[in-house]
Amino acid sequence: MLLSPAHIKSINEVGGKGFRLKELSDQGFSVPAFVIIPAAVLEKEMEIQGSLSPEEVINAFIFEKDWKDELNKFIPGAEKKWFAVRSSGRNEDGAQFSFAGQFKTRLYVSFEELENAIKEVWHSAFSQTIKSYTKENNLEKPKAISVVIQEMIDAEVSGVAFGINPVTGNENEKVISSIFGLGEGIVSGELDSDNYILNHSKTEKQIANKTHLLHHIGKGKIEKSGLNPEKQNASTLNEKNLNEISAVLDKLKKIYNHPQDIEFAIKNNHLYLFQTRHVTATGNKKDESQYIVWDN
């Protein structure tokens, strides 16, 4: 039922996000431990239960008795860890369409709650949002979706970074946006972020007045809390962090022959990567004096 990175063979097997995680891991980047439930698991059940709707199949799905033993084999001590449970569609994180934010993601999922979280992700593949997105972009509707089960990192700083300026299209610039706490605050646009524009040896810093952060308060609950006053106008990233992220973007551009859009987190001065995908939209703005990368 589960595939570890070593057992993943193709992007069709596990979807875009899952296959990129495998590639990152294989290339030596620091990726939190993960396994994938391939889309074929749900597809097979849908074939068997052909008279039922996808939603009915998912609701009635019974997990193999030993699947959590398998998880423990791939991620030792899994019963005591927190997990992120997210989608990995075959068309997701592609060169033209990213499906960014379209599928369900669950954070800080306990070992006991994994089955419910997996079903939530499966359900999201058949939501009205996905139906509208695929129709608008002339894409095939997903028959099923793979699911990534990945160890949570209790991030001190989280962010996104682009190997090209996504607003102006300037290939000589990299753009990094970051916040304190969990990355959901920046991906959703809920929190104001620090923005850094790197152009060779020059770095332009736009430090936001950051009033809040998202963090885990225990029992799988995430809370938005006020940020300590001394941190509100402090830079989330130091020069070492910026140089390391810049080097990662350069390396990924060489690997994929295309500028990448990554999600990252920093814990105890260690940089973790959660995702890489092609930058799918860039602007061509002549006036670079003012622009917005993230807007809540």
Short mmCIF file of C-alpha atoms in Angstrom, two decimals:
data_model
loop_
_atom_site.label_atom_id
_atom_site.label_comp_id
_atom_site.label_asym_id
_atom_site.label_seq_id
_atom_site.Cartn_x
_atom_site.Cartn_y
_atom_site.Cartn_z
CA MET A 1 0.00 0.00 0.00
CA LEU A 2 2.86 2.39 0.82
CA LEU A 3 5.82 3.37 -1.32
CA SER A 4 9.06 4.65 0.20
CA PRO A 5 11.31 6.93 -1.91
CA ALA A 6 13.48 3.94 -2.84
CA HIS A 7 10.48 2.10 -4.32
CA ILE A 8 9.08 4.96 -6.42
CA LYS A 9 9.65 4.40 -10.13
CA SER A 10 7.74 7.10 -12.06
CA ILE A 11 5.76 10.31 -11.81
CA ASN A 12 2.64 8.53 -13.09
CA GLU A 13 2.85 6.24 -10.09
CA VAL A 14 2.87 8.87 -7.34
CA GLY A 15 2.06 12.24 -8.94
CA GLY A 16 4.09 15.40 -9.36
CA LYS A 17 4.67 16.43 -5.76
CA GLY A 18 5.55 12.94 -4.57
CA PHE A 19 7.98 12.31 -7.42
CA ARG A 20 9.70 15.67 -6.87
CA LEU A 21 10.15 14.78 -3.19
CA LYS A 22 11.82 11.53 -4.24
CA GLU A 23 14.09 13.42 -6.65
CA LEU A 24 15.02 15.96 -3.97
CA SER A 25 15.83 13.14 -1.58
CA ASP A 26 17.87 11.29 -4.20
CA GLN A 27 19.84 14.48 -4.97
CA GLY A 28 20.85 14.83 -1.32
CA PHE A 29 18.58 17.70 -0.29
CA SER A 30 17.20 17.61 3.25
CA VAL A 31 13.63 16.31 2.93
CA PRO A 32 11.58 15.18 5.96
CA ALA A 33 10.89 11.43 5.96
CA PHE A 34 7.89 10.47 3.83
CA VAL A 35 5.94 7.67 2.20
CA ILE A 36 3.28 7.76 -0.50
CA ILE A 37 -0.01 5.97 -1.02
CA PRO A 38 -0.15 5.75 -4.83
CA ALA A 39 -3.32 6.71 -6.68
CA ALA A 40 -3.64 3.09 -7.85
CA VAL A 41 -4.77 2.08 -4.35
CA LEU A 42 -7.95 4.17 -4.62
CA GLU A 43 -8.37 3.52 -8.35
CA LYS A 44 -8.40 -0.24 -7.77
CA GLU A 45 -11.09 0.12 -5.12
CA MET A 46 -13.16 2.33 -7.41
CA GLU A 47 -12.99 -0.33 -10.12
CA ILE A 48 -14.13 -3.01 -7.67
CA GLN A 49 -16.97 -0.81 -6.41
CA GLY A 50 -17.93 0.39 -9.87
CA SER A 51 -21.55 1.16 -9.02
CA LEU A 52 -20.60 3.58 -6.24
CA SER A 53 -19.59 7.22 -6.57
CA PRO A 54 -15.96 8.18 -5.71
CA GLU A 55 -17.20 9.79 -2.50
CA GLU A 56 -19.00 6.59 -1.47
CA VAL A 57 -15.95 4.47 -2.26
CA ILE A 58 -13.74 6.71 -0.13
CA ASN A 59 -16.16 6.71 2.80
CA ALA A 60 -16.37 2.90 2.75
CA PHE A 61 -12.64 2.31 2.16
CA ILE A 62 -11.09 -0.12 4.65
CA PHE A 63 -7.32 0.15 5.15
CA GLU A 64 -5.17 -2.96 5.21
CA LYS A 65 -4.67 -4.21 8.76
CA ASP A 66 -0.89 -4.05 8.60
CA TRP A 67 -0.50 -0.72 6.77
CA LYS A 68 0.61 1.13 9.90
CA ASP A 69 3.21 -1.55 10.60
CA GLU A 70 4.49 -0.82 7.11
CA LEU A 71 4.59 2.90 7.93
CA ASN A 72 6.59 2.17 11.07
CA LYS A 73 9.06 0.19 8.99
CA PHE A 74 9.69 3.11 6.63
CA ILE A 75 9.51 5.83 9.33
CA PRO A 76 10.70 4.32 12.65
CA GLY A 77 8.79 5.58 15.67
CA ALA A 78 5.89 6.76 13.50
CA GLU A 79 3.37 6.09 16.26
CA LYS A 80 4.92 8.94 18.27
CA LYS A 81 5.31 11.45 15.42
CA TRP A 82 3.18 14.17 13.85
CA PHE A 83 2.59 14.11 10.11
CA ALA A 84 1.61 16.34 7.21
CA VAL A 85 -0.85 14.63 4.86
CA ARG A 86 -1.12 16.19 1.41
CA SER A 87 -2.01 15.46 -2.19
CA SER A 88 0.17 14.45 -5.11
CA GLY A 89 -1.81 14.53 -8.34
CA ARG A 90 -0.49 13.36 -11.69
CA ASN A 91 -1.09 16.82 -13.17
CA GLU A 92 -0.09 18.64 -9.97
CA ASP A 93 3.06 20.79 -9.86
CA GLY A 94 3.51 20.50 -13.61
CA ALA A 95 5.33 22.87 -15.93
CA GLN A 96 2.14 24.72 -16.92
CA PHE A 97 -0.39 24.12 -14.13
CA SER A 98 0.48 23.76 -10.45
CA PHE A 99 -2.95 23.12 -8.82
CA ALA A 100 -1.47 25.19 -5.98
CA GLY A 101 -3.80 25.19 -2.98
CA GLN A 102 -6.50 23.21 -4.80
CA PHE A 103 -6.27 19.96 -2.83
CA LYS A 104 -6.70 19.36 0.88
CA THR A 105 -3.69 19.46 3.20
CA ARG A 106 -3.72 18.38 6.84
CA LEU A 107 -0.93 19.34 9.25
CA TYR A 108 0.00 17.85 12.61
CA VAL A 109 -1.90 14.66 12.05
CA SER A 110 -1.41 12.03 14.76
CA PHE A 111 -0.73 8.37 14.02
CA GLU A 112 -4.29 7.55 15.09
CA GLU A 113 -5.88 10.17 12.81
CA LEU A 114 -3.98 9.31 9.63
CA GLU A 115 -6.78 7.32 8.01
CA ASN A 116 -9.29 10.17 8.37
CA ALA A 117 -6.77 12.68 7.00
CA ILE A 118 -5.99 10.46 3.99
CA LYS A 119 -9.69 10.22 3.16
CA GLU A 120 -10.03 14.01 3.38
CA VAL A 121 -7.26 14.41 0.79
CA TRP A 122 -8.88 11.80 -1.45
CA HIS A 123 -12.24 13.60 -1.20
CA SER A 124 -10.64 16.89 -2.22
CA ALA A 125 -9.75 15.42 -5.64
CA PHE A 126 -13.47 15.27 -6.46
CA SER A 127 -14.45 18.67 -5.08
CA GLN A 128 -16.25 21.36 -7.01
CA THR A 129 -13.06 23.45 -6.85
CA ILE A 130 -11.10 20.81 -8.78
CA LYS A 131 -13.92 20.34 -11.27
CA SER A 132 -13.91 24.08 -11.98
CA TYR A 133 -10.08 24.27 -12.18
CA THR A 134 -9.79 21.38 -14.63
CA LYS A 135 -12.64 22.68 -16.78
CA GLU A 136 -11.22 26.22 -16.90
CA ASN A 137 -7.78 24.93 -17.93
CA ASN A 138 -9.01 22.14 -20.25
CA LEU A 139 -7.42 19.45 -18.09
CA GLU A 140 -8.50 15.88 -17.50
CA LYS A 141 -10.36 15.37 -14.23
CA PRO A 142 -8.31 13.28 -11.77
CA LYS A 143 -9.53 9.69 -11.44
CA ALA A 144 -7.85 9.45 -8.07
CA ILE A 145 -4.95 11.05 -6.26
CA SER A 146 -1.80 9.91 -4.51
CA VAL A 147 -1.26 10.94 -0.89
CA VAL A 148 2.02 12.01 0.73
CA ILE A 149 2.45 11.18 4.42
CA GLN A 150 5.42 13.19 5.66
CA GLU A 151 6.97 13.82 9.04
CA MET A 152 6.13 17.30 10.36
CA ILE A 153 8.89 19.81 11.03
CA ASP A 154 8.08 22.23 13.85
CA ALA A 155 9.34 25.17 11.81
CA GLU A 156 10.86 28.25 13.39
CA VAL A 157 10.86 30.00 9.98
CA SER A 158 8.97 29.00 6.84
CA GLY A 159 8.87 30.38 3.34
CA VAL A 160 8.70 30.13 -0.40
CA ALA A 161 11.41 31.01 -2.90
CA PHE A 162 11.54 31.53 -6.65
CA GLY A 163 14.52 31.03 -8.93
CA ILE A 164 13.22 33.87 -11.11
CA ASN A 165 11.37 37.04 -10.19
CA PRO A 166 7.75 35.85 -10.64
CA VAL A 167 6.39 39.38 -10.93
CA THR A 168 8.78 41.00 -13.41
CA GLY A 169 10.12 37.88 -15.12
CA ASN A 170 13.69 39.01 -14.41
CA GLU A 171 15.85 35.87 -14.68
CA ASN A 172 18.73 37.57 -12.86
CA GLU A 173 16.71 37.89 -9.68
CA LYS A 174 15.55 35.41 -7.06
CA VAL A 175 12.68 36.21 -4.71
CA ILE A 176 12.33 34.76 -1.21
CA SER A 177 9.38 35.34 1.12
CA SER A 178 9.41 34.12 4.71
CA ILE A 179 7.63 34.29 8.05
CA PHE A 180 8.13 33.06 11.58
CA GLY A 181 6.32 29.82 12.40
CA LEU A 182 4.49 27.43 10.11
CA GLY A 183 4.39 27.91 6.36
CA GLU A 184 0.60 27.71 6.14
CA GLY A 185 0.55 31.38 7.11
CA ILE A 186 2.44 32.40 3.97
CA VAL A 187 0.95 29.88 1.51
CA SER A 188 -2.57 31.00 2.46
CA GLY A 189 -1.59 34.68 2.39
CA GLU A 190 -2.87 35.04 5.96
CA LEU A 191 0.33 36.60 7.33
CA ASP A 192 2.57 39.40 6.09
CA SER A 193 5.99 38.14 5.03
CA ASP A 194 9.51 39.48 4.73
CA ASN A 195 10.55 39.69 1.06
CA TYR A 196 14.11 39.41 -0.21
CA ILE A 197 15.14 40.12 -3.80
CA LEU A 198 18.55 38.68 -4.64
CA ASN A 199 20.38 39.97 -7.70
CA HIS A 200 23.92 38.54 -7.81
CA SER A 201 25.79 40.24 -4.96
CA LYS A 202 23.01 42.71 -4.12
CA THR A 203 20.10 41.88 -1.79
CA GLU A 204 17.05 44.08 -1.35
CA LYS A 205 15.26 43.42 1.94
CA GLN A 206 11.64 44.35 2.60
CA ILE A 207 11.09 43.56 6.27
CA ALA A 208 7.41 43.44 7.22
CA ASN A 209 5.86 44.39 10.53
CA LYS A 210 4.98 40.81 11.49
CA THR A 211 2.39 40.74 14.25
CA HIS A 212 1.44 37.05 14.36
CA LEU A 213 2.64 33.52 13.66
CA LEU A 214 1.02 30.11 13.29
CA HIS A 215 2.32 27.37 15.57
CA HIS A 216 1.42 23.99 16.99
CA ILE A 217 -0.04 24.17 20.50
CA GLY A 218 -0.31 20.42 21.00
CA LYS A 219 -2.91 17.72 20.30
CA GLY A 220 -2.70 18.48 16.58
CA LYS A 221 -4.06 22.01 16.98
CA ILE A 222 -2.56 25.00 15.17
CA GLU A 223 -3.08 28.45 16.64
CA LYS A 224 -2.49 32.00 15.42
CA SER A 225 -0.71 33.88 18.19
CA GLY A 226 0.80 37.30 18.68
CA LEU A 227 4.51 37.52 17.88
CA ASN A 228 6.94 38.70 20.54
CA PRO A 229 7.52 42.47 20.10
CA GLU A 230 11.29 42.04 19.63
CA LYS A 231 10.63 39.78 16.62
CA GLN A 232 7.96 41.84 14.90
CA ASN A 233 10.42 43.90 12.87
CA ALA A 234 13.31 41.45 12.90
CA SER A 235 14.44 39.73 9.73
CA THR A 236 13.25 36.13 9.54
CA LEU A 237 16.32 35.11 7.50
CA ASN A 238 20.00 35.92 8.05
CA GLU A 239 22.73 36.10 5.41
CA LYS A 240 23.63 32.43 5.84
CA ASN A 241 20.00 31.42 5.27
CA LEU A 242 19.72 33.62 2.16
CA ASN A 243 22.94 32.28 0.67
CA GLU A 244 21.90 28.69 1.34
CA ILE A 245 18.45 29.13 -0.24
CA SER A 246 19.98 30.93 -3.22
CA ALA A 247 22.43 28.05 -3.73
CA VAL A 248 19.57 25.55 -3.56
CA LEU A 249 17.67 27.47 -6.25
CA ASP A 250 20.77 27.53 -8.47
CA LYS A 251 21.29 23.79 -8.06
CA LEU A 252 17.63 23.01 -8.77
CA LYS A 253 17.64 25.18 -11.89
CA LYS A 254 20.55 23.10 -13.23
CA ILE A 255 18.79 19.84 -12.37
CA TYR A 256 15.45 20.76 -13.96
CA ASN A 257 16.72 23.24 -16.55
CA HIS A 258 14.01 25.64 -15.41
CA PRO A 259 13.63 28.12 -12.49
CA GLN A 260 12.00 26.48 -9.49
CA ASP A 261 9.39 27.51 -6.94
CA ILE A 262 10.18 25.87 -3.58
CA GLU A 263 8.63 25.64 -0.13
CA PHE A 264 11.06 25.43 2.79
CA ALA A 265 11.35 25.53 6.56
CA ILE A 266 14.18 26.16 8.99
CA LYS A 267 14.48 24.40 12.33
CA ASN A 268 17.59 24.62 14.51
CA ASN A 269 19.42 26.36 11.63
CA HIS A 270 18.74 23.40 9.35
CA LEU A 271 17.06 23.98 5.97
CA TYR A 272 14.34 21.52 4.93
CA LEU A 273 12.65 21.34 1.53
CA PHE A 274 8.99 20.34 1.22
CA GLN A 275 8.39 20.93 -2.45
CA THR A 276 9.86 22.03 -5.75
CA ARG A 277 8.00 22.79 -8.94
CA HIS A 278 8.49 24.83 -12.10
CA VAL A 279 7.63 28.51 -11.79
CA THR A 280 4.40 28.44 -13.81
CA ALA A 281 3.65 32.16 -14.13
CA THR A 282 5.94 35.15 -14.54
CA GLY A 283 5.14 38.75 -15.26
CA ASN A 284 6.70 41.25 -17.61
CA LYS A 285 6.28 44.44 -15.66
CA LYS A 286 8.29 47.43 -16.85
CA ASP A 287 7.85 49.52 -13.69
CA GLU A 288 9.72 47.60 -10.99
CA SER A 289 9.49 50.37 -8.39
CA GLN A 290 6.48 48.80 -6.64
CA TYR A 291 5.06 45.34 -6.77
CA ILE A 292 3.45 42.71 -4.57
CA VAL A 293 4.56 39.08 -4.32
CA TRP A 294 2.09 37.94 -1.65
CA ASP A 295 -1.10 39.77 -0.70
CA ASN A 296 -3.47 38.90 2.09
#
